[in-house]
CSV table of C-alpha atoms in Angstrom, one decimal:
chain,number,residue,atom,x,y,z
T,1,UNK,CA,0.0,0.0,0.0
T,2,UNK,CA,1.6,3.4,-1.2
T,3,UNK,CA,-0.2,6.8,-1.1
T,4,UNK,CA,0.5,9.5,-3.5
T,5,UNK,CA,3.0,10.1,-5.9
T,6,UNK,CA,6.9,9.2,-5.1
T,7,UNK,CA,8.5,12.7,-5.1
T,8,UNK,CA,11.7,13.6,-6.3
T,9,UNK,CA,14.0,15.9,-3.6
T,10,UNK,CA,10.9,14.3,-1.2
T,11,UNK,CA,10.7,12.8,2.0
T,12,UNK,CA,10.2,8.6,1.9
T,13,UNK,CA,8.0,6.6,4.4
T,14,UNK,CA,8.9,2.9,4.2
T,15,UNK,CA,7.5,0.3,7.2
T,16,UNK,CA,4.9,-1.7,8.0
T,17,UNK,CA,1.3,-1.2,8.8
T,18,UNK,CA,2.6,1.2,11.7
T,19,UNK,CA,3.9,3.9,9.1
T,20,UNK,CA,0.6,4.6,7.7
T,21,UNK,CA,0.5,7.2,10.3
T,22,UNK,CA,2.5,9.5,8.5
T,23,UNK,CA,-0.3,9.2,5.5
T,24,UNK,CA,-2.3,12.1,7.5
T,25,UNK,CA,0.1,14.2,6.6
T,26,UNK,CA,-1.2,14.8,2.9
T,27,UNK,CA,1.8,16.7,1.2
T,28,UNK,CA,3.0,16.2,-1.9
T,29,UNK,CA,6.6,15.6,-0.7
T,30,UNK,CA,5.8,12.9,1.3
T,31,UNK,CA,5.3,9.6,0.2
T,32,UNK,CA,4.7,6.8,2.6
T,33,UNK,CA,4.5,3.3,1.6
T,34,UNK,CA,3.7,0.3,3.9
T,35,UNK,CA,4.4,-3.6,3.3
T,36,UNK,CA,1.3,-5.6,4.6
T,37,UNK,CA,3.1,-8.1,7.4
T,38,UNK,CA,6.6,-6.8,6.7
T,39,UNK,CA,9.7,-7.6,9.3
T,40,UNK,CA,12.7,-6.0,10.5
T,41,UNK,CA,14.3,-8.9,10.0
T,42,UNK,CA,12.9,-10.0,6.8
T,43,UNK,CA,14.3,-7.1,5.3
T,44,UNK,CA,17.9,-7.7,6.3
T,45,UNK,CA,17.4,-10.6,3.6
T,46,UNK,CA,19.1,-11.2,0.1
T,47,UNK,CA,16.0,-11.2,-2.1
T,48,UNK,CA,13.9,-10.0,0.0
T,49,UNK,CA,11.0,-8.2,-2.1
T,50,UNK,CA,10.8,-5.1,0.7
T,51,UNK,CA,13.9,-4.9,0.8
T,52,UNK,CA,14.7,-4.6,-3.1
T,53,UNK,CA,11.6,-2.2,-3.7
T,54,UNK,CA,13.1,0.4,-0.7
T,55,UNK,CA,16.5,0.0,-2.9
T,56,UNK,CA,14.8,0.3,-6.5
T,57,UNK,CA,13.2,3.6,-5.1
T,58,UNK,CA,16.0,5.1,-3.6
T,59,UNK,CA,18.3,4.5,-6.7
T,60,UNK,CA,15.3,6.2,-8.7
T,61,UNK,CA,15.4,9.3,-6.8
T,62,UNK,CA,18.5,10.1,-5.7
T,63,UNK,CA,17.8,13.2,-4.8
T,64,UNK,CA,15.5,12.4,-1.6
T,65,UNK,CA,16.3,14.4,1.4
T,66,UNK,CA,15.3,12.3,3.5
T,67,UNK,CA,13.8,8.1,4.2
T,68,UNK,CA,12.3,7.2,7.4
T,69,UNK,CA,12.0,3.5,8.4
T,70,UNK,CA,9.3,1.9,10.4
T,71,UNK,CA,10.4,-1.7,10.7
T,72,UNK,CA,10.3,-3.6,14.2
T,73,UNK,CA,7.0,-4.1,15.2
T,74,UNK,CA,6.4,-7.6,14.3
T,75,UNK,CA,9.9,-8.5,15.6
T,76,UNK,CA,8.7,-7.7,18.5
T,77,UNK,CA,4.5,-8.3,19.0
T,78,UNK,CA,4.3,-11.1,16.9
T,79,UNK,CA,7.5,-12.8,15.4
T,80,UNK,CA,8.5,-13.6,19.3
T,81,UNK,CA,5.2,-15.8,19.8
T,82,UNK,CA,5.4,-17.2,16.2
T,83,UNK,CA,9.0,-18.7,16.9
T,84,UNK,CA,8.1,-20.0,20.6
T,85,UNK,CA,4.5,-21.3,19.5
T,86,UNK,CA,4.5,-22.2,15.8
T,87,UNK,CA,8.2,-23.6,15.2
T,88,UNK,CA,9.6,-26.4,16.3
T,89,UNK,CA,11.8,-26.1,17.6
T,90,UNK,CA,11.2,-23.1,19.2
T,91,UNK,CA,13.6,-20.3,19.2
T,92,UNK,CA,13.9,-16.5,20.5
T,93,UNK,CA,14.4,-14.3,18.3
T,94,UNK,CA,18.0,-12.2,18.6
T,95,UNK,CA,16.9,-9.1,19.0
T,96,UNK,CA,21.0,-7.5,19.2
T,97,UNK,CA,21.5,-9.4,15.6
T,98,UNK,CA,17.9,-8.4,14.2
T,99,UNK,CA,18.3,-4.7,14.8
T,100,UNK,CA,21.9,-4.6,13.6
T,101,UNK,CA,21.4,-6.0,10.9
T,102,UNK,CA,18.5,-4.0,9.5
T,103,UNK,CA,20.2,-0.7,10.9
T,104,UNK,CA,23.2,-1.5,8.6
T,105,UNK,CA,21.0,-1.9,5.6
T,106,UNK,CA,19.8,1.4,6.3
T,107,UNK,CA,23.1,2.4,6.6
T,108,UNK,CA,24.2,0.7,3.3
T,109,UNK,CA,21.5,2.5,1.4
T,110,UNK,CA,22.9,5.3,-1.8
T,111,UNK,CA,23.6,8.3,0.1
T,112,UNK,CA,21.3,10.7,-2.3
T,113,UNK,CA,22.7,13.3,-4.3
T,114,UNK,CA,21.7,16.2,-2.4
T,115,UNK,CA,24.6,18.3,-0.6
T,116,UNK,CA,23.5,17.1,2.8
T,117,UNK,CA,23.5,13.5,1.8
T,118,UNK,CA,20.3,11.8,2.5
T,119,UNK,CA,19.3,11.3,6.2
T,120,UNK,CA,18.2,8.1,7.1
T,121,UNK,CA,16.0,7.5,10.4
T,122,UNK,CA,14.9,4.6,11.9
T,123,UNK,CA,11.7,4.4,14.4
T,124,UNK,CA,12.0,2.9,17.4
T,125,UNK,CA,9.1,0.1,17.7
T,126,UNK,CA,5.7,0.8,19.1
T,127,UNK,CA,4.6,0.0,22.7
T,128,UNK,CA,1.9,-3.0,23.0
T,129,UNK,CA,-1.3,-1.6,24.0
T,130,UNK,CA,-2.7,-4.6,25.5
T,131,UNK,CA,-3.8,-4.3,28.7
T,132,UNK,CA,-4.0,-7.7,30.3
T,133,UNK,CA,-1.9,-10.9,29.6
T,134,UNK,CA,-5.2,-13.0,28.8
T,135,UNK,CA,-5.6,-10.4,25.6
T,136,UNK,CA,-2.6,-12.0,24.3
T,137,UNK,CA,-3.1,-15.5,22.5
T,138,UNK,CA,-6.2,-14.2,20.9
T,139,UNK,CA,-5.0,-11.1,19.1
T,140,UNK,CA,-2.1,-13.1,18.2
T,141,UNK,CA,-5.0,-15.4,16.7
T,142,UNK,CA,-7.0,-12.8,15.5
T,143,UNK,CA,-3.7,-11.7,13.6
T,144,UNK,CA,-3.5,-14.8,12.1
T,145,UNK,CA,0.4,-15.2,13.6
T,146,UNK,CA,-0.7,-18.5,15.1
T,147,UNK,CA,-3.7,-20.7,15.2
T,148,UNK,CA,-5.7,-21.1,18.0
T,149,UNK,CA,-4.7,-23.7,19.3
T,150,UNK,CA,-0.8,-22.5,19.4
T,151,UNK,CA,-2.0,-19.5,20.7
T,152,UNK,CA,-3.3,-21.7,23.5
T,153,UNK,CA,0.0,-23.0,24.4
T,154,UNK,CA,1.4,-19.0,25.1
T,155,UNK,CA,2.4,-18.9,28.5
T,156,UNK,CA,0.7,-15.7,30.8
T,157,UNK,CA,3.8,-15.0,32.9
T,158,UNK,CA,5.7,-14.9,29.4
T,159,UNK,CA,2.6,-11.9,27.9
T,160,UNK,CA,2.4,-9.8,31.2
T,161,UNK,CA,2.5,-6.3,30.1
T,162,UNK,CA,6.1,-5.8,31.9
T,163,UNK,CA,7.5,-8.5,29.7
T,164,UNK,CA,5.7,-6.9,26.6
T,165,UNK,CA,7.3,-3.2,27.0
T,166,UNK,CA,10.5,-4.7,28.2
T,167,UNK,CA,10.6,-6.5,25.0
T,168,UNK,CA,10.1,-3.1,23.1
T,169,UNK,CA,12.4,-2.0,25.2
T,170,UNK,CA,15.1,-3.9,24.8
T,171,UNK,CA,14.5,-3.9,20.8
T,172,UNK,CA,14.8,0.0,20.4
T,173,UNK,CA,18.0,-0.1,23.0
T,174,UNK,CA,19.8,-2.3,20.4
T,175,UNK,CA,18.4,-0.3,17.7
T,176,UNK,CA,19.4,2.8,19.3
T,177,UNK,CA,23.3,1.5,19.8
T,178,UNK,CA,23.2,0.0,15.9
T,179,UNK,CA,22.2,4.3,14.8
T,180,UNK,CA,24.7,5.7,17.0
T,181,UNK,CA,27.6,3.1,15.7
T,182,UNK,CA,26.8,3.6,11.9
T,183,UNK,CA,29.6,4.6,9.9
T,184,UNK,CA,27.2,6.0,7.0
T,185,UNK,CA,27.2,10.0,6.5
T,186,UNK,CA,25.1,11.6,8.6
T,187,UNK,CA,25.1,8.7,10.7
T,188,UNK,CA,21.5,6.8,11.1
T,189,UNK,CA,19.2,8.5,13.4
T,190,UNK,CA,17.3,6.7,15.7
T,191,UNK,CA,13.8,8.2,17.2
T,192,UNK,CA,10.8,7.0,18.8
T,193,UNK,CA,7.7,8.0,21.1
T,194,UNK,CA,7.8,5.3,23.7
T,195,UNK,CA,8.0,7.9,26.6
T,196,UNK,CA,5.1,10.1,25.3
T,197,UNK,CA,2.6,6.9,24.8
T,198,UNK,CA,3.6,5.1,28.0
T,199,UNK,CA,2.6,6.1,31.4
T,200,UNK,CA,5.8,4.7,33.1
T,201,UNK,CA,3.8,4.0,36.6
T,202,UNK,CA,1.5,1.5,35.4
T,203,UNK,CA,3.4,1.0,31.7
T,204,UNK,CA,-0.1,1.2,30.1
T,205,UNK,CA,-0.3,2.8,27.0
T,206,UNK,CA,-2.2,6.5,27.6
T,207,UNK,CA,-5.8,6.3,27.4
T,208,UNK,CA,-5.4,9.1,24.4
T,209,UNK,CA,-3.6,6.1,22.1
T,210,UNK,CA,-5.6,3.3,22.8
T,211,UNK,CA,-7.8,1.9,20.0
T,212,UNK,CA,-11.3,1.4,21.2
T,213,UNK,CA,-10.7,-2.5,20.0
T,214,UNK,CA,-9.1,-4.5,23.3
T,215,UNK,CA,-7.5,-6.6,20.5
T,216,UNK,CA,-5.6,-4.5,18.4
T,217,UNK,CA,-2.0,-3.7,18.3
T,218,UNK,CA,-2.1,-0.3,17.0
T,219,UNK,CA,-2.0,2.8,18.0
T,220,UNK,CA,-4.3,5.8,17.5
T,221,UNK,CA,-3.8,7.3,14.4
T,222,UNK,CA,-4.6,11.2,15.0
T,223,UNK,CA,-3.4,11.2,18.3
T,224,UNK,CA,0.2,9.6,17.6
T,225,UNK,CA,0.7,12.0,14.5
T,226,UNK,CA,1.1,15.1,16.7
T,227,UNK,CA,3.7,13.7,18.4
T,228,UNK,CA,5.3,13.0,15.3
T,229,UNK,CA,5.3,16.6,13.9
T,230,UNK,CA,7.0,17.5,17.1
T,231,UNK,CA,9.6,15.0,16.3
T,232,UNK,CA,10.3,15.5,13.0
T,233,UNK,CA,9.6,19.2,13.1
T,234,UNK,CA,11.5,19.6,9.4
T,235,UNK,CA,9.5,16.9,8.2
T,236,UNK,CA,5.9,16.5,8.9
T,237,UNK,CA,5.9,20.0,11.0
T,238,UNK,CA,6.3,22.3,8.3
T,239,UNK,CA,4.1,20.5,6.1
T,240,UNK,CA,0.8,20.4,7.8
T,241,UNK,CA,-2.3,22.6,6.8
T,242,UNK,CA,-3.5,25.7,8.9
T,243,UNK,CA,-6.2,23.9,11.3
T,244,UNK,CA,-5.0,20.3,10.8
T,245,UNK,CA,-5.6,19.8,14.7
T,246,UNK,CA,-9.2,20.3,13.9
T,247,UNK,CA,-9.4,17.6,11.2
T,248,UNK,CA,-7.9,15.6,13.2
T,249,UNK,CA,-10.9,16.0,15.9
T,250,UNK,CA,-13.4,15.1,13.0
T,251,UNK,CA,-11.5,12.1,12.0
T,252,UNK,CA,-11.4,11.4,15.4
T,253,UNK,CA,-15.5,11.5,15.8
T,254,UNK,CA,-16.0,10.0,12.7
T,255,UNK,CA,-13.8,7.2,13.4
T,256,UNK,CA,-15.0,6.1,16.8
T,257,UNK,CA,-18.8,6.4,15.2
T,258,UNK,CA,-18.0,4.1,13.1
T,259,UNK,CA,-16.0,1.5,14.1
T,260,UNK,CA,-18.7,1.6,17.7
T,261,UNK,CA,-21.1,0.4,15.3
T,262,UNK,CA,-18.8,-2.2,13.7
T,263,UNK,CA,-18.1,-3.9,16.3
T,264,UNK,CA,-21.5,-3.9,18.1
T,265,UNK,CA,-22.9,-5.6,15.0
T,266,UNK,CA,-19.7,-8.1,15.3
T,267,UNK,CA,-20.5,-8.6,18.9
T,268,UNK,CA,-17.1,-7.7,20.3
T,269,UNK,CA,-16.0,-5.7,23.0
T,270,UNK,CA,-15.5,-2.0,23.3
T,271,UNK,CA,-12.4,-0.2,26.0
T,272,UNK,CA,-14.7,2.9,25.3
T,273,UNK,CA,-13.7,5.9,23.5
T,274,UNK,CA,-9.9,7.4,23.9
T,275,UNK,CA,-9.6,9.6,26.8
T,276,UNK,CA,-7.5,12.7,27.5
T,277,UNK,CA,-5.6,15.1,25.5
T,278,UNK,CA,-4.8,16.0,22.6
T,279,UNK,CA,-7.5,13.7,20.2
T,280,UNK,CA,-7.6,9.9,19.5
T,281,UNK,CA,-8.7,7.9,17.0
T,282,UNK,CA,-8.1,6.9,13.4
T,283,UNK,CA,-10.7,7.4,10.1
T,284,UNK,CA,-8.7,6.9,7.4
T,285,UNK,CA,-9.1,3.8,7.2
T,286,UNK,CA,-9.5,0.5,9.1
T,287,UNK,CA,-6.7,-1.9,7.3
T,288,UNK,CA,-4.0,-2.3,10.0
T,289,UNK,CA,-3.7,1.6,11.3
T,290,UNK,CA,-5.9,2.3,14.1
T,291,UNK,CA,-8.4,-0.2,12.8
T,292,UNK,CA,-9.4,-3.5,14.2
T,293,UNK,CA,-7.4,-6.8,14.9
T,294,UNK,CA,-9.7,-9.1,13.9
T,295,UNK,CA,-10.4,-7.4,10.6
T,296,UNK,CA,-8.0,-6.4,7.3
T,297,UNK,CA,-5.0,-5.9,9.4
T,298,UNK,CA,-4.7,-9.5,10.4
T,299,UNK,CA,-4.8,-11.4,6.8
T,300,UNK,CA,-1.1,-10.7,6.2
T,301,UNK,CA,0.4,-10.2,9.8
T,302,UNK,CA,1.0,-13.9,10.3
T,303,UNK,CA,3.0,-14.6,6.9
T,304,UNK,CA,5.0,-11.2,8.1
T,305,UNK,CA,5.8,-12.8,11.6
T,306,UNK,CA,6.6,-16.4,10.0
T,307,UNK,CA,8.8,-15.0,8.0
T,308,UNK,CA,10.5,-12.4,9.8
């Protein structure tokens, strides 16, 4: 899924279903394309198709000032379940190797023809945002990363929410330490919003970023992108319409409407609507952003996790 027109002297969005975020900012120099399921790891691979469309595109506009990657996420939410439940043997994934190895692709990638060279940035992977350990097995289900009855065999003590964000945690320090020792010029930089979505007393995710689905991994769309266009100020800041907040609100409204009534004619559970400042929500659309688990997001999450 890509949306607009690859610009060239642009700003390039590459990641999985996490990086359609960025698509709320509607600017003709950025272009943001996503790869249903796709893997940190997977993309470290010889061959691998992500990996040789990121490269295709780069070589094809060499004067981009910029490519942001948002890889990780199924490393770490749904990879680590696959390889303990549905292989056998079962196996951890190597987080240290993982995150090296797709920070040095980054690294590896044509430095642009611009005077600056072209700045590469990697996101840091997203916190989980379920709340209780039992929520688990049957997202992981819903995602289509395991059946059911491997999801069965997923241990509680190894799902509490501690182990979740440490896993995250432990991820983004590695990726963090793989930016910083780049040798590419400017070095890769590394950024994410961990601290800004995670209240760090109970290490829930703020009521603000929480999907009204219990079983999806994502976070709020409209929400999340403001604390992006404070993070990438040169980026997304500058590029934002005069009252985008506001849309945002009705995207917000429009959303929760929605999807309410989608899932009361599914019969599933609501958390309620998102609480708190600044907005929540997502209405682009429902495939894998702030949408639901058990719907279009899930279809191409497990092959993603298999093979990452």
């Amino acid at each position: 899924m890509s949306r607009g027109r690859m610009p060239d002297g642009g700003f390039l969005f590459f990641g999985d279903s996490f990086v359609r975020i960025f698509t709320l900012v509607n600017h003709p120099e950025i272009f943001v394309k996503a790869y249903k399921g796709a893997s940190a790891k997977g993309l470290t691979k010889d061959g691998n198709e992500n990996r040789e469309d990121i490269l295709t595109s780069l070589n094809e506009h060499p004067s981009t000032q910029a490519a942001v990657f948002v890889f990780g996420n199924v490393v770490v939410h749904m990879s680590y379940y696959y390889c303990k439940h549905g292989r056998s043997p079962p196996e951890s994934p190597n987080f240290a190797k993982i995150a090296g190895d797709y920070v040095d692709f980054v690294a590896s990638l044509p430095a642009g023809s611009g005077a600056a060279g072209l700045e590469r940035i990697v996101v840091g992977a997203y916190p989980s945002s379920l709340e209780r350990a039992e929520d688990v097995p049957q997202s992981i289900a819903a995602y289509g990363v395991l059946t059911e009855e491997q999801a069965a065999t997923i241990d509680l003590a190894d799902s509490t929410l501690e182990k979740r964000q440490g896993r995250v945690k432990e991820f983004n320090a590695h990726l963090k330490a793989a930016c910083e020792a780049s040798t590419c010029t400017p070095k890769v930089r590394y950024v994410d919003v961990f601290e800004e979505l995670v209240d760090p007393s109970t290490l829930m995710m703020r009521s603000q970023y929480l999907d009204i689905s219990v079983m999806n991994i994502h976070v709020v769309w409209e929400t999340t992108i403001l604390l992006w266009l404070d993070k990438l100020p040169h980026i997304l800041g500058s590029r934002v319409p005069e009252g985008f907040h506001e849309s945002m609100r009705r995207s917000l409204n429009k959303y929760i409407k929605e999807k309410e009534a989608e899932m009361q004619e599914k019969g599933l559970n609501t958390r309620g609507e998102p609480g708190g400042a600044p907005l929540g929500g997502n209405a682009a659309d429902g495939d894998g952003g702030g949408g639901g688990a058990a719907g279009g997001a899930g279809a191409g999450a497990g092959a993603g996790a298999g093979a990452g």
